[in-house]
Amino acid sequence: SLLLLEAYMCQVFVNKQALLKQTNYFPAVFSIFLSSSRPVLIGFYPALVASLFLLLAFKRLAESYKKEKALSEAFDAGIFIGIAALVYFPVAIFLVFLWIGLLTMRSLIWREWAVSLIGFVLPFGFALTYYSVFYTPEVFWYANLVAAVGKHPATPVLAWQQIALTATLGVIALISLGVFLTRFSDNVVKNQKLSALMLWFAAFSAA
């Protein structure tokens, strides 16, 4: 159900921003297929929960376009990325994406960068305070940093069906990216910025 919710959020965002010339359900369907293309991805796992907060951060970042002041949007996006990092620490790298996104959507305003960093740190501060009161700070740092980064489950051997499905999705993604880039300059400025933001988001997700 969480996966369906995230696919629905992607679909609503794409249609609301009119990023495609015609309304269709391709973003949602492709997202579901991509997120369930491997057996390890079928189930409840931390990265799935973290991706929900990353989508919320992306949405708030996109809402900062053309606003005279976007401190609340930058702060909210920072908090969402901080919560995502608490759930699955490797996504903390998306803080860099947030700063790139601010440069993409807006001009360089140091206060927005500062409040985004404060928003990112805030969930860690609350969590550390909770662990300090009820547990020990060492438990917090081990559970959220050392264990999250140090444990890398072995990659299972893929069956030929899974390889074929992954290859098919990869070809579709490359074709879609090619069409997207050829029509990039035809869009209005807002859609160009949103499209660039989506490409950065995809690049960080793939990393």
Short mmCIF file of C-alpha atoms in Angstrom, two decimals:
data_model
loop_
_atom_site.label_atom_id
_atom_site.label_comp_id
_atom_site.label_asym_id
_atom_site.label_seq_id
_atom_site.Cartn_x
_atom_site.Cartn_y
_atom_site.Cartn_z
CA SER A 1 0.00 0.00 0.00
CA LEU A 2 2.91 2.36 0.71
CA LEU A 3 4.31 1.67 -2.74
CA LEU A 4 0.93 2.46 -4.32
CA LEU A 5 0.75 5.68 -2.32
CA GLU A 6 4.16 6.79 -3.57
CA ALA A 7 3.24 5.91 -7.16
CA TYR A 8 0.03 7.92 -6.77
CA MET A 9 2.00 10.89 -5.43
CA CYS A 10 4.32 10.78 -8.45
CA GLN A 11 1.34 10.59 -10.81
CA VAL A 12 -0.49 13.51 -9.19
CA PHE A 13 2.65 15.67 -9.23
CA VAL A 14 3.40 15.00 -12.91
CA ASN A 15 -0.19 15.68 -14.00
CA LYS A 16 -0.59 18.76 -11.78
CA GLN A 17 2.57 20.35 -13.16
CA ALA A 18 1.64 19.36 -16.73
CA LEU A 19 5.07 17.85 -17.32
CA LEU A 20 3.60 15.56 -19.99
CA LYS A 21 1.69 16.83 -23.01
CA GLN A 22 -1.10 14.35 -22.34
CA THR A 23 -2.35 13.03 -19.02
CA ASN A 24 -1.53 9.35 -18.62
CA TYR A 25 -0.64 6.82 -15.95
CA PHE A 26 2.82 5.90 -17.22
CA PRO A 27 4.76 7.48 -14.29
CA ALA A 28 2.74 5.53 -11.69
CA VAL A 29 2.85 2.22 -13.58
CA PHE A 30 6.58 2.50 -14.33
CA SER A 31 7.29 3.41 -10.70
CA ILE A 32 5.44 0.33 -9.45
CA PHE A 33 7.21 -2.00 -11.91
CA LEU A 34 10.62 -0.51 -11.12
CA SER A 35 10.11 -0.69 -7.36
CA SER A 36 9.00 -4.33 -7.48
CA SER A 37 11.36 -5.66 -10.14
CA ARG A 38 13.44 -7.65 -7.62
CA PRO A 39 12.26 -10.06 -4.90
CA VAL A 40 14.17 -8.15 -2.21
CA LEU A 41 12.12 -5.05 -3.07
CA ILE A 42 8.78 -6.82 -2.62
CA GLY A 43 8.05 -6.20 1.03
CA PHE A 44 8.44 -3.63 3.76
CA TYR A 45 11.98 -2.24 3.95
CA PRO A 46 13.50 1.00 5.33
CA ALA A 47 14.31 2.54 1.95
CA LEU A 48 10.65 2.32 0.95
CA VAL A 49 9.62 4.35 4.00
CA ALA A 50 12.46 6.82 3.43
CA SER A 51 11.42 7.32 -0.20
CA LEU A 52 8.01 8.58 0.96
CA PHE A 53 9.67 11.44 2.87
CA LEU A 54 12.01 12.11 -0.05
CA LEU A 55 8.99 12.56 -2.32
CA LEU A 56 7.48 14.99 0.20
CA ALA A 57 10.79 16.90 0.26
CA PHE A 58 10.82 17.00 -3.55
CA LYS A 59 7.25 18.34 -3.58
CA ARG A 60 8.06 21.13 -1.09
CA LEU A 61 11.20 22.03 -3.06
CA ALA A 62 9.20 22.30 -6.27
CA GLU A 63 6.71 24.61 -4.54
CA SER A 64 9.51 27.12 -3.89
CA TYR A 65 9.57 28.23 -7.54
CA LYS A 66 8.87 31.94 -8.10
CA LYS A 67 8.29 32.63 -4.41
CA GLU A 68 9.84 35.78 -2.97
CA LYS A 69 10.68 33.92 0.24
CA ALA A 70 10.88 30.14 0.43
CA LEU A 71 12.21 29.64 3.94
CA SER A 72 9.32 27.40 4.97
CA GLU A 73 9.68 25.23 1.86
CA ALA A 74 13.43 24.85 2.40
CA PHE A 75 12.92 24.09 6.09
CA ASP A 76 10.20 21.51 5.40
CA ALA A 77 12.29 19.82 2.71
CA GLY A 78 15.22 19.65 5.13
CA ILE A 79 13.05 18.08 7.84
CA PHE A 80 11.64 15.48 5.44
CA ILE A 81 15.14 14.49 4.30
CA GLY A 82 16.27 14.36 7.94
CA ILE A 83 13.39 12.01 8.82
CA ALA A 84 14.21 9.88 5.79
CA ALA A 85 17.84 9.69 6.92
CA LEU A 86 16.72 8.57 10.37
CA VAL A 87 14.84 5.69 8.79
CA TYR A 88 17.54 4.84 6.22
CA PHE A 89 20.76 6.77 6.79
CA PRO A 90 22.35 6.48 3.29
CA VAL A 91 19.69 8.87 1.93
CA ALA A 92 21.35 11.67 3.94
CA ILE A 93 23.18 12.37 0.67
CA PHE A 94 19.91 13.94 -0.52
CA LEU A 95 20.81 16.99 1.54
CA VAL A 96 23.23 17.78 -1.30
CA PHE A 97 20.34 17.26 -3.73
CA LEU A 98 18.31 19.78 -1.73
CA TRP A 99 21.02 22.40 -2.09
CA ILE A 100 21.38 21.68 -5.81
CA GLY A 101 17.60 21.93 -6.09
CA LEU A 102 17.59 25.33 -4.40
CA LEU A 103 20.17 26.53 -6.91
CA THR A 104 18.10 25.08 -9.76
CA MET A 105 14.73 26.49 -8.70
CA ARG A 106 15.94 29.74 -7.17
CA SER A 107 18.90 32.08 -6.87
CA LEU A 108 21.54 31.67 -4.17
CA ILE A 109 19.98 32.80 -0.87
CA TRP A 110 22.09 31.79 2.11
CA ARG A 111 19.18 31.88 4.58
CA GLU A 112 17.34 29.16 2.68
CA TRP A 113 20.44 26.98 2.74
CA ALA A 114 20.83 27.60 6.48
CA VAL A 115 17.22 26.75 7.37
CA SER A 116 17.35 23.62 5.20
CA LEU A 117 20.39 22.45 7.19
CA ILE A 118 18.63 23.26 10.46
CA GLY A 119 15.58 21.31 9.29
CA PHE A 120 17.78 18.35 8.37
CA VAL A 121 19.53 18.29 11.76
CA LEU A 122 16.35 18.79 13.79
CA PRO A 123 15.02 15.18 13.58
CA PHE A 124 18.41 13.88 14.67
CA GLY A 125 18.33 16.27 17.63
CA PHE A 126 14.90 15.05 18.73
CA ALA A 127 15.88 11.41 18.27
CA LEU A 128 19.16 11.87 20.15
CA THR A 129 17.32 13.58 23.00
CA TYR A 130 14.85 10.69 23.18
CA TYR A 131 17.63 8.10 23.23
CA SER A 132 19.54 10.11 25.84
CA VAL A 133 16.51 10.12 28.17
CA PHE A 134 15.32 6.53 27.72
CA TYR A 135 18.45 4.73 26.48
CA THR A 136 22.00 5.96 25.88
CA PRO A 137 23.38 8.17 23.10
CA GLU A 138 25.68 5.31 22.05
CA VAL A 139 22.62 3.20 21.18
CA PHE A 140 21.31 6.00 18.94
CA TRP A 141 24.54 6.44 16.99
CA TYR A 142 25.03 2.70 16.56
CA ALA A 143 21.45 1.97 15.52
CA ASN A 144 21.16 4.86 13.07
CA LEU A 145 24.69 5.27 11.74
CA VAL A 146 27.05 2.34 12.29
CA ALA A 147 24.52 -0.44 11.79
CA ALA A 148 22.77 1.26 8.89
CA VAL A 149 25.99 1.87 6.96
CA GLY A 150 27.95 -1.20 8.05
CA LYS A 151 25.41 -3.89 7.22
CA HIS A 152 25.26 -4.65 3.52
CA PRO A 153 23.13 -7.71 2.77
CA ALA A 154 24.48 -10.01 0.10
CA THR A 155 23.00 -9.42 -3.31
CA PRO A 156 20.99 -12.49 -4.35
CA VAL A 157 21.62 -14.16 -7.69
CA LEU A 158 19.03 -12.99 -10.19
CA ALA A 159 17.03 -15.44 -12.27
CA TRP A 160 16.86 -14.93 -16.02
CA GLN A 161 13.29 -13.63 -15.73
CA GLN A 162 14.40 -10.92 -13.32
CA ILE A 163 17.35 -10.02 -15.55
CA ALA A 164 15.02 -9.79 -18.57
CA LEU A 165 12.55 -7.60 -16.66
CA THR A 166 15.31 -5.31 -15.36
CA ALA A 167 16.81 -5.01 -18.85
CA THR A 168 13.40 -4.19 -20.35
CA LEU A 169 12.76 -1.50 -17.75
CA GLY A 170 16.24 -0.12 -18.39
CA VAL A 171 15.61 0.12 -22.15
CA ILE A 172 12.25 1.83 -21.55
CA ALA A 173 13.90 4.26 -19.14
CA LEU A 174 16.65 5.11 -21.66
CA ILE A 175 14.14 5.65 -24.47
CA SER A 176 12.00 7.84 -22.23
CA LEU A 177 15.06 9.82 -21.16
CA GLY A 178 16.08 10.33 -24.80
CA VAL A 179 12.62 11.62 -25.76
CA PHE A 180 12.56 13.75 -22.63
CA LEU A 181 15.91 15.40 -23.43
CA THR A 182 15.01 16.08 -27.08
CA ARG A 183 11.88 17.98 -25.98
CA PHE A 184 13.50 19.64 -22.99
CA SER A 185 13.90 23.05 -24.65
CA ASP A 186 10.27 23.07 -25.84
CA ASN A 187 8.92 23.40 -22.30
CA VAL A 188 8.26 26.62 -20.42
CA VAL A 189 10.89 27.79 -17.93
CA LYS A 190 9.09 26.32 -14.91
CA ASN A 191 8.81 22.89 -16.51
CA GLN A 192 12.45 23.04 -17.56
CA LYS A 193 13.47 23.68 -13.95
CA LEU A 194 11.18 20.93 -12.65
CA SER A 195 12.49 18.53 -15.27
CA ALA A 196 16.08 19.32 -14.30
CA LEU A 197 15.11 18.79 -10.66
CA MET A 198 13.64 15.38 -11.52
CA LEU A 199 16.83 14.39 -13.34
CA TRP A 200 18.92 15.32 -10.30
CA PHE A 201 16.54 13.36 -8.07
CA ALA A 202 16.84 10.31 -10.32
CA ALA A 203 20.63 10.61 -10.39
CA PHE A 204 20.84 10.71 -6.58
CA SER A 205 18.38 7.82 -6.30
CA ALA A 206 20.47 5.71 -8.66
CA ALA A 207 23.61 6.52 -6.69
#
